[in-house]
Amino acid sequence: MAVQASRVLFEARKSLSDIFGIKNANDIAFGSNTTEALNLAIQGSLREGDHVIATMAEHNSVRRPLEYMRRLRNVEIDYVPVNAAGAIDLMQMERMFRSNTRLVVCTHSSNLLGSILPIGEISLLCRKHQAILLVDAAQSAGVMPVNVQQLGIDMLAFPGHKGLLGPQGTGACTLRQSSI
């Protein structure tokens, strides 16, 4: 039974790697939901004194662990404003980068604002400033194309139960090995 369960998990990882353009299916870690995946990614990647850039469109599942890290590890956070249409100013985001910027966290698509952030362009800023890009795909996974290789996403957090039509209580986080 353990071997069968292992095969089922590997097949799920393989299917998800095909959907999201992930090179190594073993780079997918399963969890109970997107919130857990985001918490693991945020808390696992930040160190004392790091700087993070996030957007004002972020869900509490991003904001709360970031604020926790501010208190726990003296992490600095800047939030990029969004306009009435839910868009961000990429030039304003770029001005927020610092020498200690380690992580940029952003939602791919906001279910409150109806906006879709330009992940590819944000990724280019992250590469330029040597920062890790974590994308919250809670609303976009399985609904719209998300290819981590093409978009330059280092970490992707997503639920199993929404657009992917999986069971409740499932989620995952991907980690590109070269990103941390």
PDB file of C-alpha atoms in Angstrom:
ATOM      1  CA  MET A   1       0.000   0.000   0.000  1.00  0.00           C
ATOM      2  CA  ALA A   2       2.885   2.366   0.751  1.00  0.00           C
ATOM      3  CA  VAL A   3       4.346   1.761  -2.715  1.00  0.00           C
ATOM      4  CA  GLN A   4       0.944   2.377  -4.309  1.00  0.00           C
ATOM      5  CA  ALA A   5       0.528   5.615  -2.338  1.00  0.00           C
ATOM      6  CA  SER A   6       4.008   6.713  -3.406  1.00  0.00           C
ATOM      7  CA  ARG A   7       3.102   6.071  -7.048  1.00  0.00           C
ATOM      8  CA  VAL A   8      -0.110   8.074  -6.732  1.00  0.00           C
ATOM      9  CA  LEU A   9       1.795  11.007  -5.240  1.00  0.00           C
ATOM     10  CA  PHE A  10       4.447  10.832  -7.958  1.00  0.00           C
ATOM     11  CA  GLU A  11       1.776  10.748 -10.678  1.00  0.00           C
ATOM     12  CA  ALA A  12       0.144  13.807  -9.114  1.00  0.00           C
ATOM     13  CA  ARG A  13       3.518  15.579  -9.039  1.00  0.00           C
ATOM     14  CA  LYS A  14       4.135  14.591 -12.666  1.00  0.00           C
ATOM     15  CA  SER A  15       0.727  15.911 -13.764  1.00  0.00           C
ATOM     16  CA  LEU A  16       1.285  19.181 -11.909  1.00  0.00           C
ATOM     17  CA  SER A  17       4.775  19.552 -13.360  1.00  0.00           C
ATOM     18  CA  ASP A  18       3.263  19.214 -16.845  1.00  0.00           C
ATOM     19  CA  ILE A  19       0.563  21.794 -16.078  1.00  0.00           C
ATOM     20  CA  PHE A  20       2.954  24.362 -14.584  1.00  0.00           C
ATOM     21  CA  GLY A  21       6.073  23.743 -16.689  1.00  0.00           C
ATOM     22  CA  ILE A  22       8.110  22.464 -13.762  1.00  0.00           C
ATOM     23  CA  LYS A  23      11.274  20.650 -14.866  1.00  0.00           C
ATOM     24  CA  ASN A  24      11.568  18.329 -11.871  1.00  0.00           C
ATOM     25  CA  ALA A  25       8.354  16.819 -10.478  1.00  0.00           C
ATOM     26  CA  ASN A  26      10.117  16.327  -7.135  1.00  0.00           C
ATOM     27  CA  ASP A  27      10.289  20.122  -6.735  1.00  0.00           C
ATOM     28  CA  ILE A  28       6.623  20.064  -5.675  1.00  0.00           C
ATOM     29  CA  ALA A  29       5.833  19.859  -1.958  1.00  0.00           C
ATOM     30  CA  PHE A  30       2.266  19.009  -0.992  1.00  0.00           C
ATOM     31  CA  GLY A  31       0.446  20.617   1.894  1.00  0.00           C
ATOM     32  CA  SER A  32      -3.047  21.200   3.155  1.00  0.00           C
ATOM     33  CA  ASN A  33      -3.763  24.412   1.218  1.00  0.00           C
ATOM     34  CA  THR A  34      -2.279  27.540  -0.353  1.00  0.00           C
ATOM     35  CA  THR A  35      -1.970  29.280   3.011  1.00  0.00           C
ATOM     36  CA  GLU A  36       0.294  26.546   4.336  1.00  0.00           C
ATOM     37  CA  ALA A  37       2.338  26.587   1.121  1.00  0.00           C
ATOM     38  CA  LEU A  38       2.780  30.370   1.336  1.00  0.00           C
ATOM     39  CA  ASN A  39       3.752  30.178   5.005  1.00  0.00           C
ATOM     40  CA  LEU A  40       6.375  27.524   4.271  1.00  0.00           C
ATOM     41  CA  ALA A  41       7.787  29.515   1.362  1.00  0.00           C
ATOM     42  CA  ILE A  42       7.870  32.841   3.211  1.00  0.00           C
ATOM     43  CA  GLN A  43       9.200  31.563   6.514  1.00  0.00           C
ATOM     44  CA  GLY A  44      11.610  29.165   4.842  1.00  0.00           C
ATOM     45  CA  SER A  45      13.252  31.719   2.595  1.00  0.00           C
ATOM     46  CA  LEU A  46      13.661  34.772   4.837  1.00  0.00           C
ATOM     47  CA  ARG A  47      16.574  35.471   7.154  1.00  0.00           C
ATOM     48  CA  GLU A  48      17.245  38.094   9.788  1.00  0.00           C
ATOM     49  CA  GLY A  49      17.334  41.578   8.250  1.00  0.00           C
ATOM     50  CA  ASP A  50      16.054  40.608   4.789  1.00  0.00           C
ATOM     51  CA  HIS A  51      13.826  42.930   2.790  1.00  0.00           C
ATOM     52  CA  VAL A  52      10.594  41.866   1.051  1.00  0.00           C
ATOM     53  CA  ILE A  53       8.475  43.563  -1.576  1.00  0.00           C
ATOM     54  CA  ALA A  54       4.793  42.611  -1.769  1.00  0.00           C
ATOM     55  CA  THR A  55       1.714  44.319  -3.185  1.00  0.00           C
ATOM     56  CA  MET A  56      -1.237  45.872  -1.438  1.00  0.00           C
ATOM     57  CA  ALA A  57      -3.415  43.305  -3.265  1.00  0.00           C
ATOM     58  CA  GLU A  58      -2.073  40.419  -1.183  1.00  0.00           C
ATOM     59  CA  HIS A  59      -4.351  38.097   0.735  1.00  0.00           C
ATOM     60  CA  ASN A  60      -3.957  37.682   4.501  1.00  0.00           C
ATOM     61  CA  SER A  61      -2.252  34.356   3.787  1.00  0.00           C
ATOM     62  CA  VAL A  62       0.702  36.453   2.565  1.00  0.00           C
ATOM     63  CA  ARG A  63       0.411  39.542   4.728  1.00  0.00           C
ATOM     64  CA  ARG A  64       0.152  37.771   8.074  1.00  0.00           C
ATOM     65  CA  PRO A  65       3.294  35.626   7.689  1.00  0.00           C
ATOM     66  CA  LEU A  66       5.166  38.657   6.350  1.00  0.00           C
ATOM     67  CA  GLU A  67       4.173  40.747   9.353  1.00  0.00           C
ATOM     68  CA  TYR A  68       5.082  37.822  11.611  1.00  0.00           C
ATOM     69  CA  MET A  69       8.536  37.734   9.990  1.00  0.00           C
ATOM     70  CA  ARG A  70       8.836  41.481  10.541  1.00  0.00           C
ATOM     71  CA  ARG A  71       8.404  40.885  14.270  1.00  0.00           C
ATOM     72  CA  LEU A  72      10.295  37.585  14.519  1.00  0.00           C
ATOM     73  CA  ARG A  73      13.283  38.159  12.233  1.00  0.00           C
ATOM     74  CA  ASN A  74      13.407  41.918  11.807  1.00  0.00           C
ATOM     75  CA  VAL A  75      12.402  41.570   8.146  1.00  0.00           C
ATOM     76  CA  GLU A  76      11.682  44.831   6.333  1.00  0.00           C
ATOM     77  CA  ILE A  77       8.618  44.985   4.073  1.00  0.00           C
ATOM     78  CA  ASP A  78       7.508  47.416   1.397  1.00  0.00           C
ATOM     79  CA  TYR A  79       4.049  47.149  -0.134  1.00  0.00           C
ATOM     80  CA  VAL A  80       3.525  48.331  -3.717  1.00  0.00           C
ATOM     81  CA  PRO A  81       0.230  50.224  -4.026  1.00  0.00           C
ATOM     82  CA  VAL A  82      -2.393  49.115  -6.523  1.00  0.00           C
ATOM     83  CA  ASN A  83      -4.632  51.487  -8.441  1.00  0.00           C
ATOM     84  CA  ALA A  84      -8.429  51.248  -8.678  1.00  0.00           C
ATOM     85  CA  ALA A  85      -8.093  48.656 -11.455  1.00  0.00           C
ATOM     86  CA  GLY A  86      -5.785  46.517  -9.304  1.00  0.00           C
ATOM     87  CA  ALA A  87      -2.674  47.291 -11.360  1.00  0.00           C
ATOM     88  CA  ILE A  88       0.763  48.112  -9.978  1.00  0.00           C
ATOM     89  CA  ASP A  89       3.350  50.590 -11.213  1.00  0.00           C
ATOM     90  CA  LEU A  90       6.397  48.502 -12.126  1.00  0.00           C
ATOM     91  CA  MET A  91       8.701  51.531 -11.975  1.00  0.00           C
ATOM     92  CA  GLN A  92       7.533  52.198  -8.430  1.00  0.00           C
ATOM     93  CA  MET A  93       8.142  48.533  -7.580  1.00  0.00           C
ATOM     94  CA  GLU A  94      11.654  48.716  -8.997  1.00  0.00           C
ATOM     95  CA  ARG A  95      12.476  51.752  -6.858  1.00  0.00           C
ATOM     96  CA  MET A  96      11.646  49.657  -3.776  1.00  0.00           C
ATOM     97  CA  PHE A  97      14.452  47.145  -4.364  1.00  0.00           C
ATOM     98  CA  ARG A  98      17.372  47.366  -1.946  1.00  0.00           C
ATOM     99  CA  SER A  99      20.656  45.556  -1.559  1.00  0.00           C
ATOM    100  CA  ASN A 100      19.010  43.248   1.024  1.00  0.00           C
ATOM    101  CA  THR A 101      15.834  42.523  -0.986  1.00  0.00           C
ATOM    102  CA  ARG A 102      15.574  38.752  -0.885  1.00  0.00           C
ATOM    103  CA  LEU A 103      11.950  38.083  -1.783  1.00  0.00           C
ATOM    104  CA  VAL A 104       9.140  39.513  -3.894  1.00  0.00           C
ATOM    105  CA  VAL A 105       5.700  38.072  -3.147  1.00  0.00           C
ATOM    106  CA  CYS A 106       2.701  38.760  -5.326  1.00  0.00           C
ATOM    107  CA  THR A 107      -0.648  37.348  -6.216  1.00  0.00           C
ATOM    108  CA  HIS A 108      -1.032  36.281  -9.817  1.00  0.00           C
ATOM    109  CA  SER A 109      -4.696  37.177  -9.982  1.00  0.00           C
ATOM    110  CA  SER A 110      -6.914  38.947  -7.477  1.00  0.00           C
ATOM    111  CA  ASN A 111     -10.435  37.645  -7.005  1.00  0.00           C
ATOM    112  CA  LEU A 112     -11.357  40.904  -5.256  1.00  0.00           C
ATOM    113  CA  LEU A 113     -10.042  43.326  -7.866  1.00  0.00           C
ATOM    114  CA  GLY A 114     -10.258  41.155 -10.976  1.00  0.00           C
ATOM    115  CA  SER A 115      -6.701  42.101 -11.911  1.00  0.00           C
ATOM    116  CA  ILE A 116      -3.902  39.946 -13.257  1.00  0.00           C
ATOM    117  CA  LEU A 117      -0.383  41.062 -12.360  1.00  0.00           C
ATOM    118  CA  PRO A 118       2.389  41.044 -15.008  1.00  0.00           C
ATOM    119  CA  ILE A 119       4.359  38.161 -13.503  1.00  0.00           C
ATOM    120  CA  GLY A 120       6.830  37.949 -16.389  1.00  0.00           C
ATOM    121  CA  GLU A 121       7.800  41.617 -15.982  1.00  0.00           C
ATOM    122  CA  ILE A 122       7.996  41.302 -12.199  1.00  0.00           C
ATOM    123  CA  SER A 123      10.243  38.276 -12.691  1.00  0.00           C
ATOM    124  CA  LEU A 124      12.613  40.335 -14.850  1.00  0.00           C
ATOM    125  CA  LEU A 125      12.906  42.872 -12.033  1.00  0.00           C
ATOM    126  CA  CYS A 126      13.641  40.055  -9.589  1.00  0.00           C
ATOM    127  CA  ARG A 127      16.376  38.635 -11.846  1.00  0.00           C
ATOM    128  CA  LYS A 128      17.885  42.093 -12.263  1.00  0.00           C
ATOM    129  CA  HIS A 129      18.027  42.582  -8.487  1.00  0.00           C
ATOM    130  CA  GLN A 130      18.798  38.939  -7.598  1.00  0.00           C
ATOM    131  CA  ALA A 131      15.592  38.447  -5.611  1.00  0.00           C
ATOM    132  CA  ILE A 132      13.392  35.368  -5.318  1.00  0.00           C
ATOM    133  CA  LEU A 133       9.881  35.560  -6.808  1.00  0.00           C
ATOM    134  CA  LEU A 134       7.057  33.824  -4.923  1.00  0.00           C
ATOM    135  CA  VAL A 135       3.709  33.827  -6.719  1.00  0.00           C
ATOM    136  CA  ASP A 136       0.379  33.148  -5.030  1.00  0.00           C
ATOM    137  CA  ALA A 137      -1.645  31.314  -7.677  1.00  0.00           C
ATOM    138  CA  ALA A 138      -4.649  30.618  -5.449  1.00  0.00           C
ATOM    139  CA  GLN A 139      -6.998  32.170  -7.999  1.00  0.00           C
ATOM    140  CA  SER A 140      -5.168  31.409 -11.252  1.00  0.00           C
ATOM    141  CA  ALA A 141      -3.907  27.817 -10.950  1.00  0.00           C
ATOM    142  CA  GLY A 142      -5.884  25.650 -13.344  1.00  0.00           C
ATOM    143  CA  VAL A 143      -7.903  28.632 -14.589  1.00  0.00           C
ATOM    144  CA  MET A 144      -5.283  30.390 -16.687  1.00  0.00           C
ATOM    145  CA  PRO A 145      -1.876  29.327 -18.008  1.00  0.00           C
ATOM    146  CA  VAL A 146       0.908  29.462 -15.410  1.00  0.00           C
ATOM    147  CA  ASN A 147       4.294  28.210 -16.622  1.00  0.00           C
ATOM    148  CA  VAL A 148       7.022  28.718 -14.028  1.00  0.00           C
ATOM    149  CA  GLN A 149       9.817  28.415 -16.601  1.00  0.00           C
ATOM    150  CA  GLN A 150       8.335  30.877 -19.100  1.00  0.00           C
ATOM    151  CA  LEU A 151       7.311  33.371 -16.413  1.00  0.00           C
ATOM    152  CA  GLY A 152      10.509  33.029 -14.352  1.00  0.00           C
ATOM    153  CA  ILE A 153       8.738  32.042 -11.135  1.00  0.00           C
ATOM    154  CA  ASP A 154      11.003  30.701  -8.381  1.00  0.00           C
ATOM    155  CA  MET A 155       8.242  29.541  -6.018  1.00  0.00           C
ATOM    156  CA  LEU A 156       4.586  28.966  -6.829  1.00  0.00           C
ATOM    157  CA  ALA A 157       1.913  28.326  -4.185  1.00  0.00           C
ATOM    158  CA  PHE A 158      -1.455  26.975  -5.267  1.00  0.00           C
ATOM    159  CA  PRO A 159      -4.532  25.067  -4.042  1.00  0.00           C
ATOM    160  CA  GLY A 160      -5.671  21.717  -5.325  1.00  0.00           C
ATOM    161  CA  HIS A 161      -9.381  22.307  -4.811  1.00  0.00           C
ATOM    162  CA  LYS A 162     -10.120  25.375  -6.945  1.00  0.00           C
ATOM    163  CA  GLY A 163      -9.214  25.544 -10.637  1.00  0.00           C
ATOM    164  CA  LEU A 164      -7.367  22.225 -10.527  1.00  0.00           C
ATOM    165  CA  LEU A 165     -10.578  20.494  -9.373  1.00  0.00           C
ATOM    166  CA  GLY A 166      -8.796  18.416  -6.740  1.00  0.00           C
ATOM    167  CA  PRO A 167      -9.983  17.516  -3.267  1.00  0.00           C
ATOM    168  CA  GLN A 168     -10.479  19.998  -0.450  1.00  0.00           C
ATOM    169  CA  GLY A 169      -7.552  20.236   1.935  1.00  0.00           C
ATOM    170  CA  THR A 170      -4.850  20.063  -0.722  1.00  0.00           C
ATOM    171  CA  GLY A 171      -2.301  22.585  -1.849  1.00  0.00           C
ATOM    172  CA  ALA A 172       1.321  22.725  -2.893  1.00  0.00           C
ATOM    173  CA  CYS A 173       4.398  24.839  -3.304  1.00  0.00           C
ATOM    174  CA  THR A 174       7.029  24.509  -5.987  1.00  0.00           C
ATOM    175  CA  LEU A 175      10.646  25.469  -5.503  1.00  0.00           C
ATOM    176  CA  ARG A 176      13.075  25.904  -8.347  1.00  0.00           C
ATOM    177  CA  GLN A 177      16.348  24.477  -6.999  1.00  0.00           C
ATOM    178  CA  SER A 178      18.464  27.322  -8.367  1.00  0.00           C
ATOM    179  CA  SER A 179      16.375  29.969  -6.609  1.00  0.00           C
ATOM    180  CA  ILE A 180      17.390  29.554  -2.964  1.00  0.00           C
TER     181      ILE A 180
END
